mmCIF file of C-alpha atoms and ligand atoms in Angstrom:
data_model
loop_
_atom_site.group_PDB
_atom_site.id
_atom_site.type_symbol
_atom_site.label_atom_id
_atom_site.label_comp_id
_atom_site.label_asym_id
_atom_site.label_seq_id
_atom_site.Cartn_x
_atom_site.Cartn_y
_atom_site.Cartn_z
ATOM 1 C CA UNK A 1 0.000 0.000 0.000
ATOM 2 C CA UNK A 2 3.126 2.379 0.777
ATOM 3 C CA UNK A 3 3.675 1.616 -3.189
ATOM 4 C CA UNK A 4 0.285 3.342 -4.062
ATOM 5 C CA UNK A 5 1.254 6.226 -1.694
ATOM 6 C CA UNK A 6 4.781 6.758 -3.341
ATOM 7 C CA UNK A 7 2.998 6.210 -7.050
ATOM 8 C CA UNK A 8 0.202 9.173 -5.783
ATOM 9 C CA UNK A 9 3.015 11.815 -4.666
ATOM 10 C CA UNK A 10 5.544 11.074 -7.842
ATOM 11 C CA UNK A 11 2.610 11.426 -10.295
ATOM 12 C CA UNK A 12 1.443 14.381 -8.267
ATOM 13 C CA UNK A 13 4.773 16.216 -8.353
ATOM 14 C CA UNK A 14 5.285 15.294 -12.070
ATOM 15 C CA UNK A 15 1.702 16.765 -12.641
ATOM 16 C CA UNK A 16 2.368 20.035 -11.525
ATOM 17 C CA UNK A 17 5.604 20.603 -12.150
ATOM 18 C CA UNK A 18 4.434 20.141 -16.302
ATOM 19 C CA UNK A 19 3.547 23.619 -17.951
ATOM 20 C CA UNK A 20 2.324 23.263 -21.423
ATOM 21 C CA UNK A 21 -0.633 20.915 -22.444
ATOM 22 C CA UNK A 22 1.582 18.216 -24.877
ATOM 23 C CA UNK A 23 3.642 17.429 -22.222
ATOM 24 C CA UNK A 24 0.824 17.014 -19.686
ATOM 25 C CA UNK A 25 -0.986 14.636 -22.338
ATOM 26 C CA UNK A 26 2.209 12.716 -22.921
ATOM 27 C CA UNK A 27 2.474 12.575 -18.969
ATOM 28 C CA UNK A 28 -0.892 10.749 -18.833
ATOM 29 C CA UNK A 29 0.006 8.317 -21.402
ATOM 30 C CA UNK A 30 2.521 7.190 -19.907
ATOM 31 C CA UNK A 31 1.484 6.582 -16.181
ATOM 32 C CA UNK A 32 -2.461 6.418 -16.422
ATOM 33 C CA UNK A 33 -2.318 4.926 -20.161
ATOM 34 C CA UNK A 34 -1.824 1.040 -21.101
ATOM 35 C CA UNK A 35 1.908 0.106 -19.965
ATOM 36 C CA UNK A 36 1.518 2.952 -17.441
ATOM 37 C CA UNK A 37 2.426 2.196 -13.480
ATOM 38 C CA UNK A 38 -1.271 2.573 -12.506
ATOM 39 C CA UNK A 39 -2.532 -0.204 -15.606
ATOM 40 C CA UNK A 40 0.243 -2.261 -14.851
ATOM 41 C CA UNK A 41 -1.117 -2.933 -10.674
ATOM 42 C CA UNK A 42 -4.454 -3.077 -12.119
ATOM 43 C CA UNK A 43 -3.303 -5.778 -14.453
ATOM 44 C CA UNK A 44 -1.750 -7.713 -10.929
ATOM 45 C CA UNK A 45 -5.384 -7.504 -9.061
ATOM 46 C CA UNK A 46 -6.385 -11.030 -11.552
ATOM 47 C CA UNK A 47 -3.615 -12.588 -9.641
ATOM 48 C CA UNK A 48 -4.864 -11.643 -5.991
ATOM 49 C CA UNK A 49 -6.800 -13.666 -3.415
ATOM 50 C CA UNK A 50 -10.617 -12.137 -3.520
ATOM 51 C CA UNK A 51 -9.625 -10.832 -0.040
ATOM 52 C CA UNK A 52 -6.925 -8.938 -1.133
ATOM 53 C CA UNK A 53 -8.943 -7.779 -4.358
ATOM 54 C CA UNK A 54 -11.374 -6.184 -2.257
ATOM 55 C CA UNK A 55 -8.800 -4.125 -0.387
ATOM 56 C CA UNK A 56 -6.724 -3.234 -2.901
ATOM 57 C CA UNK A 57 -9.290 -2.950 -5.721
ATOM 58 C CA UNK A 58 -10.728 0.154 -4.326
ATOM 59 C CA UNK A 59 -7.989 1.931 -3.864
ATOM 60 C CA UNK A 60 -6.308 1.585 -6.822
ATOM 61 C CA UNK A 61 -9.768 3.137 -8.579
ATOM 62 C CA UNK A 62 -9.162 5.626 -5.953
ATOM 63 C CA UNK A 63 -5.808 6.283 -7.163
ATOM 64 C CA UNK A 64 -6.533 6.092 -10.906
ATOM 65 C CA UNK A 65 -9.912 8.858 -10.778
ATOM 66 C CA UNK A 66 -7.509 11.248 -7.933
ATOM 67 C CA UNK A 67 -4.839 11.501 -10.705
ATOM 68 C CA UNK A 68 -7.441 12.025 -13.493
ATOM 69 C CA UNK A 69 -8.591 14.669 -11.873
ATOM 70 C CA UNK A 70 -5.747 16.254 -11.313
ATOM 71 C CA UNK A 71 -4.883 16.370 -14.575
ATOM 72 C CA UNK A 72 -8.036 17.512 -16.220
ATOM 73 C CA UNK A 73 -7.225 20.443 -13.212
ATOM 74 C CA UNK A 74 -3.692 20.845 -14.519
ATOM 75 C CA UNK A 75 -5.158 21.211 -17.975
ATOM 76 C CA UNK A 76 -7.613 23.664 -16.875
ATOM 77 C CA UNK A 77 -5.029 25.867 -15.574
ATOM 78 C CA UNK A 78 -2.914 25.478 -18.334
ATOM 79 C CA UNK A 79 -5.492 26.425 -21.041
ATOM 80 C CA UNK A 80 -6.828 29.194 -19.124
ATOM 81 C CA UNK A 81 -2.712 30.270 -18.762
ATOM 82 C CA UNK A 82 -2.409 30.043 -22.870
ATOM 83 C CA UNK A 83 -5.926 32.146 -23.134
ATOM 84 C CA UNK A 84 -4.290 34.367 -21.135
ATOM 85 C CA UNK A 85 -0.943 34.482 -23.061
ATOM 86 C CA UNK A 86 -2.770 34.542 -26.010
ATOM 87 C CA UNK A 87 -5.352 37.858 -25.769
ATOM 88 C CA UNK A 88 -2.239 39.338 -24.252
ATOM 89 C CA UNK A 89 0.207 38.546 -27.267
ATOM 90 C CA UNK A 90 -3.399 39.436 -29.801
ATOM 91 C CA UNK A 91 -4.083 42.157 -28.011
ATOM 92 C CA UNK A 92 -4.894 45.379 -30.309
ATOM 93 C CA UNK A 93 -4.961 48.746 -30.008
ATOM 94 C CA UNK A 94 -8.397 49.757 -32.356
ATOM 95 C CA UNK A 95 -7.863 53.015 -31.609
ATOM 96 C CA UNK A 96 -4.511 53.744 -34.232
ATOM 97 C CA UNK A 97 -5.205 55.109 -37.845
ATOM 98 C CA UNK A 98 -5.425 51.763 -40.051
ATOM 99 C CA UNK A 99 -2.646 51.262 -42.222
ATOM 100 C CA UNK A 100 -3.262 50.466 -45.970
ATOM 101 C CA UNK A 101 -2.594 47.170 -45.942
ATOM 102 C CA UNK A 102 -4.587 46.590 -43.461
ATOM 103 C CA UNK A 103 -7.648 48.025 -45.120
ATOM 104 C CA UNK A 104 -10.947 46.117 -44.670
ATOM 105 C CA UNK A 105 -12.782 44.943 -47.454
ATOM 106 C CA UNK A 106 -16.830 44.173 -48.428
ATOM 107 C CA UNK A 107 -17.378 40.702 -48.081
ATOM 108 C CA UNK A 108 -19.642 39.372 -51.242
ATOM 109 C CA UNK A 109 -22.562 38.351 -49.661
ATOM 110 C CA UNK A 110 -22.881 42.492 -47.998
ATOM 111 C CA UNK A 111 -22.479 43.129 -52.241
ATOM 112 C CA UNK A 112 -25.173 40.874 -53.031
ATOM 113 C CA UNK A 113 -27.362 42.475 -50.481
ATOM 114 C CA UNK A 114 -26.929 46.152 -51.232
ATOM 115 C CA UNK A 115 -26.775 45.177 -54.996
ATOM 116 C CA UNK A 116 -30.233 42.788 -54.354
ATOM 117 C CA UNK A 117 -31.973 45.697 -52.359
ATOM 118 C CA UNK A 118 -30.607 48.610 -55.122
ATOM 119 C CA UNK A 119 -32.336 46.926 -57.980
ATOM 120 C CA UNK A 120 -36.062 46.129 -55.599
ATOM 121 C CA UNK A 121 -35.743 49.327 -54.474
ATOM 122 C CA UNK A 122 -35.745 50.683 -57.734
ATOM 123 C CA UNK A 123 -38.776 48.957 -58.357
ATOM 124 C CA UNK A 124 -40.485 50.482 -55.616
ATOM 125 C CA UNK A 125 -40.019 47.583 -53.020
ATOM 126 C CA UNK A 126 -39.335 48.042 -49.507
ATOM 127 C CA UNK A 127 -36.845 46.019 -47.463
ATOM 128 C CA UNK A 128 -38.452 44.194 -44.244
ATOM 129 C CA UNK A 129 -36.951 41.755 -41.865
ATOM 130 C CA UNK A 130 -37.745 38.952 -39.577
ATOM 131 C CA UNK A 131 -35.558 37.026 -36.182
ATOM 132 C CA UNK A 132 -33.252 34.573 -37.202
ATOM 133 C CA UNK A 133 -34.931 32.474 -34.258
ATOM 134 C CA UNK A 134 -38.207 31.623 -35.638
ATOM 135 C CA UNK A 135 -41.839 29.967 -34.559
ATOM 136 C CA UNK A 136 -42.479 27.378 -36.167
ATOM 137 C CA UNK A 137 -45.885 28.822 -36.701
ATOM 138 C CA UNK A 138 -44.018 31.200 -39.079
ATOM 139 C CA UNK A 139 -41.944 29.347 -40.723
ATOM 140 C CA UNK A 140 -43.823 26.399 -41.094
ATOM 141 C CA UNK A 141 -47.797 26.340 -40.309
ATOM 142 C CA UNK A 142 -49.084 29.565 -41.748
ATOM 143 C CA UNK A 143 -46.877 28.965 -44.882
ATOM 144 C CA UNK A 144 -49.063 26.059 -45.395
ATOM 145 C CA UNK A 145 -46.540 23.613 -44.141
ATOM 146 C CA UNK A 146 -48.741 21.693 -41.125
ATOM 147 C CA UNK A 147 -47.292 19.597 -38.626
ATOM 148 C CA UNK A 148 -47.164 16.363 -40.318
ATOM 149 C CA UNK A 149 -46.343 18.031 -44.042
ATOM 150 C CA UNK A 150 -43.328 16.254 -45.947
ATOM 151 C CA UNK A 151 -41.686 19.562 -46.744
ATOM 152 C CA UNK A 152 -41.099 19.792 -43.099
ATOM 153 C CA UNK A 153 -38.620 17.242 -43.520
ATOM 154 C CA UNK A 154 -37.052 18.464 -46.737
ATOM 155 C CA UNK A 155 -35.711 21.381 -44.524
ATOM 156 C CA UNK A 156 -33.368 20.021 -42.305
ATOM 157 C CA UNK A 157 -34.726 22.071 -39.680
ATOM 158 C CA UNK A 158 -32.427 23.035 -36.126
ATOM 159 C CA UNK A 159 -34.823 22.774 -33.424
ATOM 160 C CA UNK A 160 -34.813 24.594 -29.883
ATOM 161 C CA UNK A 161 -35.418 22.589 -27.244
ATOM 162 C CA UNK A 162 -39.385 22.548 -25.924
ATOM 163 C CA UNK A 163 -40.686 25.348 -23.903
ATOM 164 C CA UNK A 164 -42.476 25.418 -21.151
ATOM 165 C CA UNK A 165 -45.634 25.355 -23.388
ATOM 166 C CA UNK A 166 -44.200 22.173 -25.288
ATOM 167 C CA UNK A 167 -43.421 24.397 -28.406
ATOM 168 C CA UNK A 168 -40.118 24.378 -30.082
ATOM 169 C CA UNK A 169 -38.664 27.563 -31.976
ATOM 170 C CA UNK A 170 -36.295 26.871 -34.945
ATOM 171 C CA UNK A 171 -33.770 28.317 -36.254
ATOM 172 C CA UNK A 172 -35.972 30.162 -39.602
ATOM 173 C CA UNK A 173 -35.107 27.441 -42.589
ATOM 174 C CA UNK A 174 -35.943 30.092 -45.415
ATOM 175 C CA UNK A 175 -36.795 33.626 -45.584
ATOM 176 C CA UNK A 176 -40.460 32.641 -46.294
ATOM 177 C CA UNK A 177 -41.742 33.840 -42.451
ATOM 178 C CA UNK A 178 -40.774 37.072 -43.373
ATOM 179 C CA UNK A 179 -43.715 37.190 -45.713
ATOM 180 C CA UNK A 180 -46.279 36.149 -42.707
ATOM 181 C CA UNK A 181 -45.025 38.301 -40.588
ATOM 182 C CA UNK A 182 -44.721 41.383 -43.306
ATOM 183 C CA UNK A 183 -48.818 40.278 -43.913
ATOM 184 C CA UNK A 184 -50.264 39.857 -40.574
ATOM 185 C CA UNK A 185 -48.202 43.423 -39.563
ATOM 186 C CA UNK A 186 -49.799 45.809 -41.895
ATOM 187 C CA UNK A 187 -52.568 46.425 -44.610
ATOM 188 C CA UNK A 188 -51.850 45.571 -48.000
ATOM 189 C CA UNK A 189 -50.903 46.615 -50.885
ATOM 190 C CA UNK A 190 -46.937 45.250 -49.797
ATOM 191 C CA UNK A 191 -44.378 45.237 -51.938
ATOM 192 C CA UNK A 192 -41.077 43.750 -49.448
ATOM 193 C CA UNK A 193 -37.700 42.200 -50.044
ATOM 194 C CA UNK A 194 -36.706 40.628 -47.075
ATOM 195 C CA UNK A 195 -32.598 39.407 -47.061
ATOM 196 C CA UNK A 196 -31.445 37.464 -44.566
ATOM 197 C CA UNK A 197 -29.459 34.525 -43.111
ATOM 198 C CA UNK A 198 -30.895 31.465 -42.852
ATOM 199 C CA UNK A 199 -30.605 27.950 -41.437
ATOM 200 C CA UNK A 200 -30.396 24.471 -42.401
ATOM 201 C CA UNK A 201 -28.750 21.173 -40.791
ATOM 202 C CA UNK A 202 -26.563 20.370 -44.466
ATOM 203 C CA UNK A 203 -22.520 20.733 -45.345
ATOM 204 C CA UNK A 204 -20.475 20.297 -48.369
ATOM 205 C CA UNK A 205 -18.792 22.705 -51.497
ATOM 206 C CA UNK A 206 -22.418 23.908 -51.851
ATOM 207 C CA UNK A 207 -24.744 24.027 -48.862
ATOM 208 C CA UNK A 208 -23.754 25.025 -45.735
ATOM 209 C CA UNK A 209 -25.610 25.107 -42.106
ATOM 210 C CA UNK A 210 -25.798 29.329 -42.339
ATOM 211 C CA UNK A 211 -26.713 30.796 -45.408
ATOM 212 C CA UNK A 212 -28.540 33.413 -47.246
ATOM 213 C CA UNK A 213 -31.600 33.982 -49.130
ATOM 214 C CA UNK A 214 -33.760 37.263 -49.930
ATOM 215 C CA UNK A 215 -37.762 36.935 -50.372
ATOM 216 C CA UNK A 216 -39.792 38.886 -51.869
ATOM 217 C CA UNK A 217 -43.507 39.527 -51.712
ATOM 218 C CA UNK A 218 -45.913 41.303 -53.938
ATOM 219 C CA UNK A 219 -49.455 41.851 -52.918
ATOM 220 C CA UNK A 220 -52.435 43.706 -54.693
ATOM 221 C CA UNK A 221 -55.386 43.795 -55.975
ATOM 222 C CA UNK A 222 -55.174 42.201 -59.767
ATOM 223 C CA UNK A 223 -51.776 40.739 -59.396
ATOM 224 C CA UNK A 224 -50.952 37.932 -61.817
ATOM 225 C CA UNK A 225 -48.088 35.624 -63.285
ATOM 226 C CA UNK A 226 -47.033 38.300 -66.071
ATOM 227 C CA UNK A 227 -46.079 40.909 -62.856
ATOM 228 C CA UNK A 228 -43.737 38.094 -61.368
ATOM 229 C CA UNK A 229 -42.061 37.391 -64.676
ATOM 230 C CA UNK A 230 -41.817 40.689 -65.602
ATOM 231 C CA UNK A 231 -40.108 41.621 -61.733
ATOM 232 C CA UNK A 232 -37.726 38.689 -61.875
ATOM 233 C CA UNK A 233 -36.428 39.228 -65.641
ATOM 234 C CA UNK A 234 -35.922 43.039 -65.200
ATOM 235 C CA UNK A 235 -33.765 41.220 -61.928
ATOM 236 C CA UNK A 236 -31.846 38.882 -63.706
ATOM 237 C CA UNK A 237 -30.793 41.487 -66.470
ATOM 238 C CA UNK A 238 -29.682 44.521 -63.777
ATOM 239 C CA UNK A 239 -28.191 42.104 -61.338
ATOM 240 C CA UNK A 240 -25.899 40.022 -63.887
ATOM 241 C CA UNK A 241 -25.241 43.209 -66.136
ATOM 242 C CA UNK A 242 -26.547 41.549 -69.308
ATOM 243 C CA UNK A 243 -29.166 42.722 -71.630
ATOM 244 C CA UNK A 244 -30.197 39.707 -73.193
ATOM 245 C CA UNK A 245 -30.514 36.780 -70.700
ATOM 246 C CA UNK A 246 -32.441 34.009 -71.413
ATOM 247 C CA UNK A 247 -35.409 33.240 -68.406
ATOM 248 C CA UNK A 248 -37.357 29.839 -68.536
ATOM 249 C CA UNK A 249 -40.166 29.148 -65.871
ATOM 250 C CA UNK A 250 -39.973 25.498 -64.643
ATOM 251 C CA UNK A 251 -43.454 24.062 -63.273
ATOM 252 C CA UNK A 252 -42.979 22.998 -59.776
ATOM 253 C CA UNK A 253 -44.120 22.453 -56.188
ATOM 254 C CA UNK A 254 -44.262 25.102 -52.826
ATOM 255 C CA UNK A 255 -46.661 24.630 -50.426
ATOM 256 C CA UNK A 256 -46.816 28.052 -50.187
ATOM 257 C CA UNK A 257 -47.385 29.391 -53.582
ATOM 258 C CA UNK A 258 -49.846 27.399 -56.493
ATOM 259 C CA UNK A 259 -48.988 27.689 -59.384
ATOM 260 C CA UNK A 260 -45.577 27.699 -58.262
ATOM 261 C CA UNK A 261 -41.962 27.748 -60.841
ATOM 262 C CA UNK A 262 -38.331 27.228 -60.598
ATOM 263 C CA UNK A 263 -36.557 29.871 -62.314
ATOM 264 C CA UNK A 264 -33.903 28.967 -64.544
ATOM 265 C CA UNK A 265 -31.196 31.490 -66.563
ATOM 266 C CA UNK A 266 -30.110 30.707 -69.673
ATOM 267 C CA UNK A 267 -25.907 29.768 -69.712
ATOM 268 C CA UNK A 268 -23.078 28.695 -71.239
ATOM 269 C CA UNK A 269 -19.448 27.418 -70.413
ATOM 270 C CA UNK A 270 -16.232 29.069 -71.967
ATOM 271 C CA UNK A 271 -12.952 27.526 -70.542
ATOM 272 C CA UNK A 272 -14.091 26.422 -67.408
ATOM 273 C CA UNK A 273 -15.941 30.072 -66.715
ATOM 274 C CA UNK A 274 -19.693 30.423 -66.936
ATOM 275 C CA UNK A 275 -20.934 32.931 -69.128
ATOM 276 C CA UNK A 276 -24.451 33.879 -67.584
ATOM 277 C CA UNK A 277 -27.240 34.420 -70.200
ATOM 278 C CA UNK A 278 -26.689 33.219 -73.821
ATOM 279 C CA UNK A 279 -26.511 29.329 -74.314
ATOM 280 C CA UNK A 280 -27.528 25.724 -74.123
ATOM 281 C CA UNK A 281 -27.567 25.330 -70.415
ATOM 282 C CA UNK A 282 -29.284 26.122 -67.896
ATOM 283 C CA UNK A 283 -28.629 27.408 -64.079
ATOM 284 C CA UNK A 284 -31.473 27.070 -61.674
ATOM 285 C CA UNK A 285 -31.544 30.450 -59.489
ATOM 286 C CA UNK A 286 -35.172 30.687 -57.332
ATOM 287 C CA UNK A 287 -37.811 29.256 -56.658
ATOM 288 C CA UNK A 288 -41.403 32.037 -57.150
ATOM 289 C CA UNK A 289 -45.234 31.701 -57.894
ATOM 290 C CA UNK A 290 -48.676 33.192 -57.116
ATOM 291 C CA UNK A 291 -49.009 33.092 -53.183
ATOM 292 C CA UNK A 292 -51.541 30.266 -52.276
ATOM 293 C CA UNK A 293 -54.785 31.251 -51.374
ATOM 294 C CA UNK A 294 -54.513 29.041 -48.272
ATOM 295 C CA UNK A 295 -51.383 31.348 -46.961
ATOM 296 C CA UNK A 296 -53.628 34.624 -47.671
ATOM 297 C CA UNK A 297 -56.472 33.061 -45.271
ATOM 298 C CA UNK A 298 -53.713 32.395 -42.611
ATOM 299 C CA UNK A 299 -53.150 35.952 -42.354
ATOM 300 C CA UNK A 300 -56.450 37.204 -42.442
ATOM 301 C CA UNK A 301 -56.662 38.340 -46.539
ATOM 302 C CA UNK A 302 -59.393 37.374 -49.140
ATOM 303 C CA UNK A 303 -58.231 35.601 -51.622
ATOM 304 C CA UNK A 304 -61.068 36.868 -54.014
ATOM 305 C CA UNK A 305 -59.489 40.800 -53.270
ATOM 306 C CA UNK A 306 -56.311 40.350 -52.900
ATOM 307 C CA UNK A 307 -53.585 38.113 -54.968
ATOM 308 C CA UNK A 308 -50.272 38.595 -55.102
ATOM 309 C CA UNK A 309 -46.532 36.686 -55.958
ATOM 310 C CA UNK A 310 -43.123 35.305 -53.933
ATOM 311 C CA UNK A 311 -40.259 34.266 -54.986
ATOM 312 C CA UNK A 312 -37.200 33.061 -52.943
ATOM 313 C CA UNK A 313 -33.467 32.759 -53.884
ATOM 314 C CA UNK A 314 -29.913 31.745 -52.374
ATOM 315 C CA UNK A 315 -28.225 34.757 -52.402
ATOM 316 C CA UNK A 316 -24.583 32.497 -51.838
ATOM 317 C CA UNK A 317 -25.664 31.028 -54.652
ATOM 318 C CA UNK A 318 -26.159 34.294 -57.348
ATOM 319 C CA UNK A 319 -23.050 35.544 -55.680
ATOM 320 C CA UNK A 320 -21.082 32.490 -56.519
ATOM 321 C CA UNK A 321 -22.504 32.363 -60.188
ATOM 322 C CA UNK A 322 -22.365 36.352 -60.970
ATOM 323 C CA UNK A 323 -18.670 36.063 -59.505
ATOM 324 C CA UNK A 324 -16.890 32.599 -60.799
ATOM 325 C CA UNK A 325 -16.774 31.443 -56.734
ATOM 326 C CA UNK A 326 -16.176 27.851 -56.738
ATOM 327 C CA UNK A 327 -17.201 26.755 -53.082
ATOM 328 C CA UNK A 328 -19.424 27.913 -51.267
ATOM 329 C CA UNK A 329 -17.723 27.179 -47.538
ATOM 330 C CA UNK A 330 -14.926 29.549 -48.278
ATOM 331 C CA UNK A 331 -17.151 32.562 -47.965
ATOM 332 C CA UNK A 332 -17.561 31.919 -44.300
ATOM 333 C CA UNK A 333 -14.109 30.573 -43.559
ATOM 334 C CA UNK A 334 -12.497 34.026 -42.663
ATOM 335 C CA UNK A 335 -9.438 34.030 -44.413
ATOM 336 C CA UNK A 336 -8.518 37.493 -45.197
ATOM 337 C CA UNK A 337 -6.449 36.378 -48.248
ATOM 338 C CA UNK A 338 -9.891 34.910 -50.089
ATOM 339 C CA UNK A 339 -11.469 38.282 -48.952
ATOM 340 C CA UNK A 340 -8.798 40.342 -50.559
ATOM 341 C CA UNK A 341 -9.332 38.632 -53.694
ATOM 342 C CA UNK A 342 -12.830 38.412 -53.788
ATOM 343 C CA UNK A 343 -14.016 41.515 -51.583
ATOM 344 C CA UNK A 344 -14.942 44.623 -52.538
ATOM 345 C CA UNK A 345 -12.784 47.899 -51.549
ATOM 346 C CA UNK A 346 -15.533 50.127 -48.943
ATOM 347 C CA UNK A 347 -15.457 52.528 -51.332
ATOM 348 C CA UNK A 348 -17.030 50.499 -54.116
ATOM 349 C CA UNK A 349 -20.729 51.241 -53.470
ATOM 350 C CA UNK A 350 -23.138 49.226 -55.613
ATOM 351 C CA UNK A 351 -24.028 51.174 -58.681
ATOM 352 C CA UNK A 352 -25.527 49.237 -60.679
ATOM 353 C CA UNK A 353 -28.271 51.515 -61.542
ATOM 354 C CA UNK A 354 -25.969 53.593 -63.117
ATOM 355 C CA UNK A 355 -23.640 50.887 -64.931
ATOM 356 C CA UNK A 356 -24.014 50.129 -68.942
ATOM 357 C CA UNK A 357 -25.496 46.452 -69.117
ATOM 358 C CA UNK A 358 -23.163 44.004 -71.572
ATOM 359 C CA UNK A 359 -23.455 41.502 -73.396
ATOM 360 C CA UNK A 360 -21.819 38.814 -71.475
ATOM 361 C CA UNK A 361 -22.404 39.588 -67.700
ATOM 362 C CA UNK A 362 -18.869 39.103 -66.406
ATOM 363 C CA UNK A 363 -17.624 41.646 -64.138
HETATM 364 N N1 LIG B 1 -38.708 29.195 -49.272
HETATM 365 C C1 LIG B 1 -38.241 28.420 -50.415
HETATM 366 C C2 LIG B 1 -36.995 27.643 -50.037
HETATM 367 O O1 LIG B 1 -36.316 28.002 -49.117
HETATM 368 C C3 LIG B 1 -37.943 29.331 -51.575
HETATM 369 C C4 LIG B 1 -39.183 29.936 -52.151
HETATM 370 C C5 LIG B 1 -39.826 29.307 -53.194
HETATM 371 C C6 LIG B 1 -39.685 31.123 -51.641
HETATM 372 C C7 LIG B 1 -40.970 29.835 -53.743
HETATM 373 C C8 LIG B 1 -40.862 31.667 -52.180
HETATM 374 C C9 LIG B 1 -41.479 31.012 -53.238
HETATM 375 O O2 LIG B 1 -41.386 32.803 -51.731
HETATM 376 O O3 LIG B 1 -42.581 31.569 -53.775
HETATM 377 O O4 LIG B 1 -36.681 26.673 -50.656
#
């Protein structure tokens, strides 16, 4: 037993006297790990009498959790020492004049956003926004997605735990709410863009967990298909700087909208580079279509007065496209080198509205 006490102060001693968190690891290894003193008098407890297994067992568990925990408290105290190292050595003074190379630059997506909201805004729209955190009410039921609706699965949603009234709030899987809670706000006519970041449980080169869409929602009386086609063309031409682009409507399904489409741009590849609108192929940019009478009841509209369209779109996605951005993970990866090459100076204000269109929509 005097063994255990000697093993108990050497280990101890060796514990604290380590000061970085490698060595402390490699410390455990090699006393608390396999071939390690503590393993190998475990491994001799087979070869005891049950008496002396009953003494002995104990106390070498005893031994073996003591230790642990005094190195998980050794490694507490040494990561909180390398925090503390660290904001000292990081520390920075953000009160000095920036030097140039150190100038900041506009990430894409804030671009996209201000170039997005230029061109709505032009067209007489108004920008509106919605929490990130959502009810599911929201984003789900009163967009005509009910409780037991397959497109509830589609989404991938991140759920908050249950409240107190057995509800769970998600984190908002689309822009869509924005629409609900633009309606059920105010009196129509609307006329909203709503940007935004948005959530989904999903990772590889083109979907990650946060990302961005803007929505936008068009409500009046006499509103019909030709007002949405008309909106999103005059879009697609101003935001990819091309004055011919080819637009096809695809038939397709959203609980909220009927008819609904998936909007397609016409394309073509030159040496590896997409040329946006002249071509053979075909990009898939939104999803749109006349907002279902089922949503309008939700909110308290008649469907026989008032009609009106949506459409939704991945702004990552019209970023990477009107840009040549291969992966989509990189934009949220905070390296300062991609931002350099893709960002935009501070200075560089969107101005589209005053840019000539071309012909082939590369920047
Ligand atoms: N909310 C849809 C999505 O995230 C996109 C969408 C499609 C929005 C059609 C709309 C719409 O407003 O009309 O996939």
């Amino acid at each position: 037993m005097d063994d255990l006490k000697q093993i108990e102060t050497d280990i101890t001693a060796a514990i604290n006297g380590v000061n970085d968190i490698d060595s402390l690891d490699k410390l455990r290894v090699a006393e608390l790990g396999k071939k390690g003193r503590v393993s190998l008098l475990m491994r001799r407890l087979g070869k005891m009498t049950p008496e002396e297994r009953q003494e002995f067992g104990p106390k070498l568990n005893g031994l073996k959790t003591a230790l642990n925990d005094k190195i998980s408290d050794r490694k507490n105290v040494l990561e909180e020492e390398a925090l503390n190292a660290r904001l000292l050595s990081e520390k920075i003074d953000i009160t000095l004049t920036p030097t140039p190379e150190g100038k900041g630059s506009i990430h894409p997506i804030t671009q996209v956003v201000d170039e997005v909201t230029e061109i709505f805004t032009e067209m007489g729209f108004s920008v509106a926004e919605g929490p990130e955190i959502e009810e599911d009410f929201y984003n789900f039921t009163a967009l005509n997605i009910p409780e037991e609706h397959p497109a509830r699965q589609m989404h991938d949603t991140f759920y908050f735990p249950e409240d107190e009234n057995g509800k769970r709030k998600v984190l908002r899987t689309h822009t869509s709410p924005v629409q609900i809670r633009t309606m059920m706000a105010g009196k129509p006519p609307f006329r909203i863009i709503a940007p935004g970041r948005t959530y989904r449980c999903d990772s590889d080169a083109t979907h990650t967990p946060m990302f961005h869409q803007v929505e936008a929602l068009v409500i009046d009386k006499g509103i019909h298909m030709g007002h949405l086609k008309w909106s999103i063309e005059n879009f697609v031409k101003k935001f990819f700087e091309v004055e011919n682009v080819k637009v096809r409507f695809r038939p397709s399904y959203f609980p909220f909208t009927e008819p609904s489409a998936e909007v397609d741009i016409g394309c073509s590849f030159k040496d590896g580079e997409i040329v946006i609108g002249e071509g053979d192929d075909w990009l898939e940019i939104m999803g749109c279509g006349m907002v279902n009478s089922k949503v309008l009841e939700n909110v308290g509209l008649d469907p026989n007065e008032y009609q009106g369209f949506a459409f939704g779109m991945g702004l990552d996605r019209i970023s990477m496209l009107k840009w040549g951005i291969p992966d989509l993970r990189d934009f949220f990866a905070a390296d300062l080198r991609w931002l350099k090459h893709y960002g935009f100076s501070c200075l560089d204000i969107p101005s589209l509205s005053t840019r000539p269109l071309t012909q082939s929509g590369q920047k």
